[in-house]
Amino acid sequence: MTLLFLAFAALLIGCALMVILHRSPVTSALFLVLTFCSLAGIYLLLQAEFLAMVQVIVYAGAIMVLFLFVIMYLNLKRDVEDGMPHVLRRYVGWAIGALLLVEGALYFGKHWALGASLPEPAPEVGNTAAIGQLLYSRYLFPFEITSVLLIVAILGAVLIGRGRVAPVTPREGGQP
Amino acid sequence: MNLSATVPVSWFLILSALLFTIGVVGVLVRRNALVIFMSIELMLNAANLAFVAFARDLQSLDGQVFVFFVMTVAAAEVAIGLAIIVNVFRLKETVYVDEINLLKG
């Protein structure tokens, strides 16, 4: 299991780095799919089977299809990343990232000593059934609020995505 | 390295911290709005990983329910954000965030 974790972690970090380093947005999006899939593998190692499946379906399926659709719709070229301000910003960005990492490492070193191992898994009715019971009992109200959020998101996406051009020229159909 | 059957929970948290840092660096370094969005997704996923790791550590499923909600919010955010980006592209013919300065006057 340790080997499996290390393999998934290496894939995760490598693909995430490729997402932010690659110049072409399409390649970035495809590496992001790989990132989500390896994260689903890590969820499986953590015995969160439901979340692993949802991760693959929702993230790697729905959200990434949306991303790729928009990238291809906008017909983007490779990013032009040059010029003095951009180089400066790149150095500042990596410096801030390194600072964040060092800060986290110090925090981890103080509070979370390496070696606290995971306890043995508790036998349950199954991850999905347990989450469903929890979702429909204790978290029923947030669950319903989520549906309102999704409705608002749908309406907002349609309204914003339609743009301000109201008169659409009727397109003659019947093209084979 | 011992190849035992269990992985320490702090390894998952370190992985989550690394993923979050990569997301932060992506937001700071890139100027393509779509890639910035992908970096935000990376950060949300890092938070999800921390939630799941703690849920496993504490033997509680509440963290996984929270991940479910975070995924819903992320999906809504991506739908709205991409619609905004498409609209901005129609207006300005670019997705570079440093060329989108309509509010600067």
GROMACS .gro file of C-alpha atoms in nm:
model
  281
    1MET     CA    1   0.000   0.000   0.000
    2THR     CA    2   0.292   0.231   0.066
    3LEU     CA    3   0.424   0.166  -0.284
    4LEU     CA    4   0.081   0.232  -0.427
    5PHE     CA    5   0.058   0.557  -0.233
    6LEU     CA    6   0.400   0.670  -0.350
    7ALA     CA    7   0.318   0.589  -0.711
    8PHE     CA    8  -0.010   0.779  -0.700
    9ALA     CA    9   0.152   1.070  -0.517
   10ALA     CA   10   0.433   1.096  -0.769
   11LEU     CA   11   0.183   1.088  -1.055
   12LEU     CA   12  -0.030   1.349  -0.879
   13ILE     CA   13   0.254   1.594  -0.815
   14GLY     CA   14   0.409   1.544  -1.157
   15CYS     CA   15   0.084   1.598  -1.343
   16ALA     CA   16  -0.007   1.899  -1.127
   17LEU     CA   17   0.330   2.054  -1.209
   18MET     CA   18   0.271   1.989  -1.578
   19VAL     CA   19  -0.068   2.161  -1.548
   20ILE     CA   20   0.088   2.486  -1.436
   21LEU     CA   21   0.406   2.462  -1.642
   22HIS     CA   22   0.286   2.362  -1.987
   23ARG     CA   23   0.230   2.638  -2.238
   24SER     CA   24  -0.062   2.486  -2.422
   25PRO     CA   25  -0.397   2.509  -2.237
   26VAL     CA   26  -0.524   2.187  -2.396
   27THR     CA   27  -0.227   1.992  -2.265
   28SER     CA   28  -0.274   2.152  -1.925
   29ALA     CA   29  -0.637   2.040  -1.921
   30LEU     CA   30  -0.545   1.684  -2.018
   31PHE     CA   31  -0.282   1.669  -1.745
   32LEU     CA   32  -0.547   1.797  -1.506
   33VAL     CA   33  -0.761   1.495  -1.599
   34LEU     CA   34  -0.468   1.271  -1.508
   35THR     CA   35  -0.426   1.462  -1.181
   36PHE     CA   36  -0.789   1.402  -1.090
   37CYS     CA   37  -0.765   1.033  -1.175
   38SER     CA   38  -0.458   0.982  -0.955
   39LEU     CA   39  -0.634   1.172  -0.679
   40ALA     CA   40  -0.922   0.928  -0.717
   41GLY     CA   41  -0.670   0.649  -0.666
   42ILE     CA   42  -0.552   0.814  -0.344
   43TYR     CA   43  -0.914   0.840  -0.230
   44LEU     CA   44  -0.941   0.466  -0.286
   45LEU     CA   45  -0.638   0.414  -0.065
   46LEU     CA   46  -0.816   0.620   0.201
   47GLN     CA   47  -1.119   0.392   0.164
   48ALA     CA   48  -1.343   0.663   0.026
   49GLU     CA   49  -1.478   0.464  -0.267
   50PHE     CA   50  -1.781   0.685  -0.324
   51LEU     CA   51  -1.570   0.997  -0.344
   52ALA     CA   52  -1.325   0.828  -0.579
   53MET     CA   53  -1.606   0.746  -0.817
   54VAL     CA   54  -1.757   1.093  -0.786
   55GLN     CA   55  -1.414   1.241  -0.846
   56VAL     CA   56  -1.377   1.052  -1.172
   57ILE     CA   57  -1.733   1.117  -1.287
   58VAL     CA   58  -1.777   1.479  -1.183
   59TYR     CA   59  -1.425   1.619  -1.206
   60ALA     CA   60  -1.256   1.413  -1.475
   61GLY     CA   61  -1.583   1.374  -1.660
   62ALA     CA   62  -1.807   1.676  -1.637
   63ILE     CA   63  -1.584   1.963  -1.530
   64MET     CA   64  -1.296   1.875  -1.758
   65VAL     CA   65  -1.526   1.832  -2.056
   66LEU     CA   66  -1.649   2.184  -1.985
   67PHE     CA   67  -1.291   2.310  -1.971
   68LEU     CA   68  -1.191   2.140  -2.294
   69PHE     CA   69  -1.506   2.261  -2.465
   70VAL     CA   70  -1.433   2.621  -2.371
   71ILE     CA   71  -1.065   2.594  -2.470
   72MET     CA   72  -1.155   2.456  -2.811
   73TYR     CA   73  -1.443   2.702  -2.849
   74LEU     CA   74  -1.209   2.995  -2.788
   75ASN     CA   75  -0.947   2.841  -3.019
   76LEU     CA   76  -0.653   2.937  -2.799
   77LYS     CA   77  -0.297   2.922  -2.916
   78ARG     CA   78   0.002   2.846  -2.700
   79ASP     CA   79   0.053   3.105  -2.431
   80VAL     CA   80   0.294   3.386  -2.498
   81GLU     CA   81   0.479   3.430  -2.174
   82ASP     CA   82   0.767   3.667  -2.215
   83GLY     CA   83   0.862   4.023  -2.130
   84MET     CA   84   1.021   4.163  -1.820
   85PRO     CA   85   0.706   4.197  -1.602
   86HIS     CA   86   0.619   3.837  -1.665
   87VAL     CA   87   0.963   3.704  -1.578
   88LEU     CA   88   0.955   3.912  -1.261
   89ARG     CA   89   0.611   3.782  -1.174
   90ARG     CA   90   0.724   3.427  -1.232
   91TYR     CA   91   1.012   3.462  -0.988
   92VAL     CA   92   0.788   3.630  -0.731
   93GLY     CA   93   0.527   3.356  -0.775
   94TRP     CA   94   0.774   3.074  -0.720
   95ALA     CA   95   0.926   3.258  -0.423
   96ILE     CA   96   0.584   3.293  -0.260
   97GLY     CA   97   0.513   2.927  -0.328
   98ALA     CA   98   0.842   2.822  -0.170
   99LEU     CA   99   0.766   3.045   0.128
  100LEU     CA  100   0.426   2.880   0.169
  101LEU     CA  101   0.585   2.538   0.149
  102VAL     CA  102   0.850   2.619   0.410
  103GLU     CA  103   0.582   2.762   0.637
  104GLY     CA  104   0.377   2.446   0.600
  105ALA     CA  105   0.682   2.230   0.662
  106LEU     CA  106   0.759   2.416   0.984
  107TYR     CA  107   0.401   2.379   1.096
  108PHE     CA  108   0.398   2.011   1.011
  109GLY     CA  109   0.725   1.953   1.187
  110LYS     CA  110   0.592   2.108   1.503
  111HIS     CA  111   0.246   1.957   1.521
  112TRP     CA  112   0.232   1.646   1.309
  113ALA     CA  113   0.524   1.419   1.366
  114LEU     CA  114   0.572   1.169   1.089
  115GLY     CA  115   0.470   0.826   1.199
  116ALA     CA  116   0.116   0.855   1.328
  117SER     CA  117  -0.027   0.571   1.131
  118LEU     CA  118  -0.379   0.520   1.016
  119PRO     CA  119  -0.593   0.307   1.243
  120GLU     CA  120  -0.737  -0.016   1.120
  121PRO     CA  121  -1.046   0.023   0.902
  122ALA     CA  122  -1.376  -0.012   1.076
  123PRO     CA  123  -1.608  -0.259   0.905
  124GLU     CA  124  -1.918  -0.075   0.798
  125VAL     CA  125  -2.218  -0.120   0.580
  126GLY     CA  126  -2.015   0.022   0.297
  127ASN     CA  127  -1.888   0.366   0.226
  128THR     CA  128  -2.157   0.472  -0.018
  129ALA     CA  129  -2.448   0.358   0.197
  130ALA     CA  130  -2.300   0.525   0.504
  131ILE     CA  131  -2.250   0.855   0.322
  132GLY     CA  132  -2.602   0.837   0.185
  133GLN     CA  133  -2.747   0.784   0.530
  134LEU     CA  134  -2.547   1.074   0.668
  135LEU     CA  135  -2.638   1.297   0.374
  136TYR     CA  136  -3.008   1.236   0.410
  137SER     CA  137  -3.026   1.264   0.787
  138ARG     CA  138  -2.782   1.502   0.948
  139TYR     CA  139  -2.689   1.695   0.636
  140LEU     CA  140  -3.032   1.707   0.477
  141PHE     CA  141  -3.065   2.085   0.491
  142PRO     CA  142  -2.723   2.160   0.337
  143PHE     CA  143  -2.801   1.899   0.074
  144GLU     CA  144  -3.119   2.083  -0.023
  145ILE     CA  145  -2.933   2.415  -0.022
  146THR     CA  146  -2.690   2.255  -0.266
  147SER     CA  147  -2.973   2.200  -0.511
  148VAL     CA  148  -3.065   2.569  -0.488
  149LEU     CA  149  -2.700   2.653  -0.554
  150LEU     CA  150  -2.698   2.435  -0.863
  151ILE     CA  151  -3.016   2.598  -0.995
  152VAL     CA  152  -2.862   2.941  -0.946
  153ALA     CA  153  -2.544   2.825  -1.119
  154ILE     CA  154  -2.739   2.691  -1.416
  155LEU     CA  155  -2.938   3.012  -1.454
  156GLY     CA  156  -2.627   3.225  -1.411
  157ALA     CA  157  -2.425   3.026  -1.663
  158VAL     CA  158  -2.703   3.048  -1.921
  159LEU     CA  159  -2.757   3.419  -1.865
  160ILE     CA  160  -2.389   3.512  -1.865
  161GLY     CA  161  -2.293   3.276  -2.144
  162ARG     CA  162  -2.565   3.410  -2.372
  163GLY     CA  163  -2.388   3.744  -2.396
  164ARG     CA  164  -2.541   4.076  -2.475
  165VAL     CA  165  -2.619   4.006  -2.839
  166ALA     CA  166  -2.994   3.956  -2.828
  167PRO     CA  167  -3.093   3.939  -3.197
  168VAL     CA  168  -2.966   3.613  -3.334
  169THR     CA  169  -2.971   3.592  -3.709
  170PRO     CA  170  -3.179   3.295  -3.813
  171ARG     CA  171  -2.951   3.037  -3.957
  172GLU     CA  172  -3.085   2.844  -4.250
  173GLY     CA  173  -3.097   2.481  -4.151
  174GLY     CA  174  -3.077   2.175  -4.357
  175GLN     CA  175  -2.703   2.159  -4.392
  176PRO     CA  176  -2.601   1.799  -4.438
  177MET     CA  177   1.115   0.242   0.412
  178ASN     CA  178   0.883  -0.010   0.561
  179LEU     CA  179   0.630  -0.151   0.322
  180SER     CA  180   0.363  -0.191   0.582
  181ALA     CA  181  -0.005  -0.206   0.510
  182THR     CA  182  -0.076   0.141   0.643
  183VAL     CA  183   0.037   0.481   0.529
  184PRO     CA  184   0.075   0.754   0.791
  185VAL     CA  185  -0.197   1.013   0.767
  186SER     CA  186   0.059   1.291   0.770
  187TRP     CA  187   0.185   1.173   0.431
  188PHE     CA  188  -0.156   1.250   0.287
  189LEU     CA  189  -0.151   1.590   0.450
  190ILE     CA  190   0.195   1.665   0.312
  191LEU     CA  191   0.071   1.561  -0.031
  192SER     CA  192  -0.226   1.792   0.013
  193ALA     CA  193   0.005   2.078   0.111
  194LEU     CA  194   0.222   2.018  -0.195
  195LEU     CA  195  -0.082   2.016  -0.422
  196PHE     CA  196  -0.213   2.336  -0.267
  197THR     CA  197   0.124   2.506  -0.312
  198ILE     CA  198   0.133   2.404  -0.678
  199GLY     CA  199  -0.212   2.557  -0.718
  200VAL     CA  200  -0.103   2.883  -0.553
  201VAL     CA  201   0.206   2.905  -0.772
  202GLY     CA  202  -0.009   2.838  -1.077
  203VAL     CA  203  -0.243   3.123  -0.992
  204LEU     CA  204   0.048   3.359  -0.930
  205VAL     CA  205   0.262   3.263  -1.227
  206ARG     CA  206   0.029   3.206  -1.519
  207ARG     CA  207  -0.170   3.473  -1.695
  208ASN     CA  208  -0.407   3.260  -1.897
  209ALA     CA  209  -0.740   3.280  -1.717
  210LEU     CA  210  -0.825   2.919  -1.800
  211VAL     CA  211  -0.503   2.787  -1.649
  212ILE     CA  212  -0.564   3.004  -1.343
  213PHE     CA  213  -0.902   2.834  -1.315
  214MET     CA  214  -0.737   2.494  -1.336
  215SER     CA  215  -0.499   2.598  -1.057
  216ILE     CA  216  -0.798   2.695  -0.844
  217GLU     CA  217  -0.935   2.347  -0.907
  218LEU     CA  218  -0.603   2.205  -0.788
  219MET     CA  219  -0.633   2.401  -0.464
  220LEU     CA  220  -0.990   2.283  -0.410
  221ASN     CA  221  -0.874   1.927  -0.463
  222ALA     CA  222  -0.594   1.974  -0.213
  223ALA     CA  223  -0.853   2.083   0.044
  224ASN     CA  224  -1.061   1.778  -0.046
  225LEU     CA  225  -0.764   1.550   0.007
  226ALA     CA  226  -0.705   1.700   0.352
  227PHE     CA  227  -1.075   1.650   0.433
  228VAL     CA  228  -1.067   1.285   0.331
  229ALA     CA  229  -0.742   1.220   0.515
  230PHE     CA  230  -0.878   1.367   0.837
  231ALA     CA  231  -1.207   1.182   0.792
  232ARG     CA  232  -1.008   0.860   0.768
  233ASP     CA  233  -0.794   0.954   1.066
  234LEU     CA  234  -1.087   1.044   1.288
  235GLN     CA  235  -1.302   0.750   1.172
  236SER     CA  236  -1.578   0.990   1.078
  237LEU     CA  237  -1.765   1.027   0.754
  238ASP     CA  238  -1.851   1.394   0.798
  239GLY     CA  239  -1.535   1.498   0.618
  240GLN     CA  240  -1.637   1.298   0.314
  241VAL     CA  241  -1.979   1.464   0.313
  242PHE     CA  242  -1.801   1.798   0.315
  243VAL     CA  243  -1.595   1.690   0.016
  244PHE     CA  244  -1.923   1.617  -0.160
  245PHE     CA  245  -2.037   1.974  -0.095
  246VAL     CA  246  -1.702   2.117  -0.203
  247MET     CA  247  -1.731   1.930  -0.532
  248THR     CA  248  -2.078   2.077  -0.588
  249VAL     CA  249  -1.952   2.428  -0.524
  250ALA     CA  250  -1.655   2.366  -0.753
  251ALA     CA  251  -1.882   2.251  -1.032
  252ALA     CA  252  -2.102   2.559  -0.997
  253GLU     CA  253  -1.797   2.783  -0.982
  254VAL     CA  254  -1.648   2.633  -1.297
  255ALA     CA  255  -1.974   2.670  -1.491
  256ILE     CA  256  -2.013   3.038  -1.397
  257GLY     CA  257  -1.645   3.118  -1.433
  258LEU     CA  258  -1.614   2.965  -1.777
  259ALA     CA  259  -1.923   3.155  -1.889
  260ILE     CA  260  -1.759   3.477  -1.768
  261ILE     CA  261  -1.435   3.390  -1.948
  262VAL     CA  262  -1.622   3.323  -2.272
  263ASN     CA  263  -1.797   3.656  -2.237
  264VAL     CA  264  -1.472   3.840  -2.169
  265PHE     CA  265  -1.318   3.673  -2.472
  266ARG     CA  266  -1.603   3.798  -2.688
  267LEU     CA  267  -1.545   4.147  -2.558
  268LYS     CA  268  -1.166   4.170  -2.550
  269GLU     CA  269  -1.047   3.885  -2.776
  270THR     CA  270  -0.809   3.767  -2.507
  271VAL     CA  271  -0.802   3.548  -2.197
  272TYR     CA  272  -0.485   3.695  -2.050
  273VAL     CA  273  -0.569   3.843  -1.716
  274ASP     CA  274  -0.323   4.132  -1.741
  275GLU     CA  275  -0.487   4.254  -2.060
  276ILE     CA  276  -0.833   4.253  -1.906
  277ASN     CA  277  -0.833   4.596  -1.742
  278LEU     CA  278  -1.180   4.728  -1.809
  279LEU     CA  279  -1.223   4.845  -1.453
  280LYS     CA  280  -0.903   5.046  -1.454
  281GLY     CA  281  -1.067   5.337  -1.638
   0.00000   0.00000   0.00000
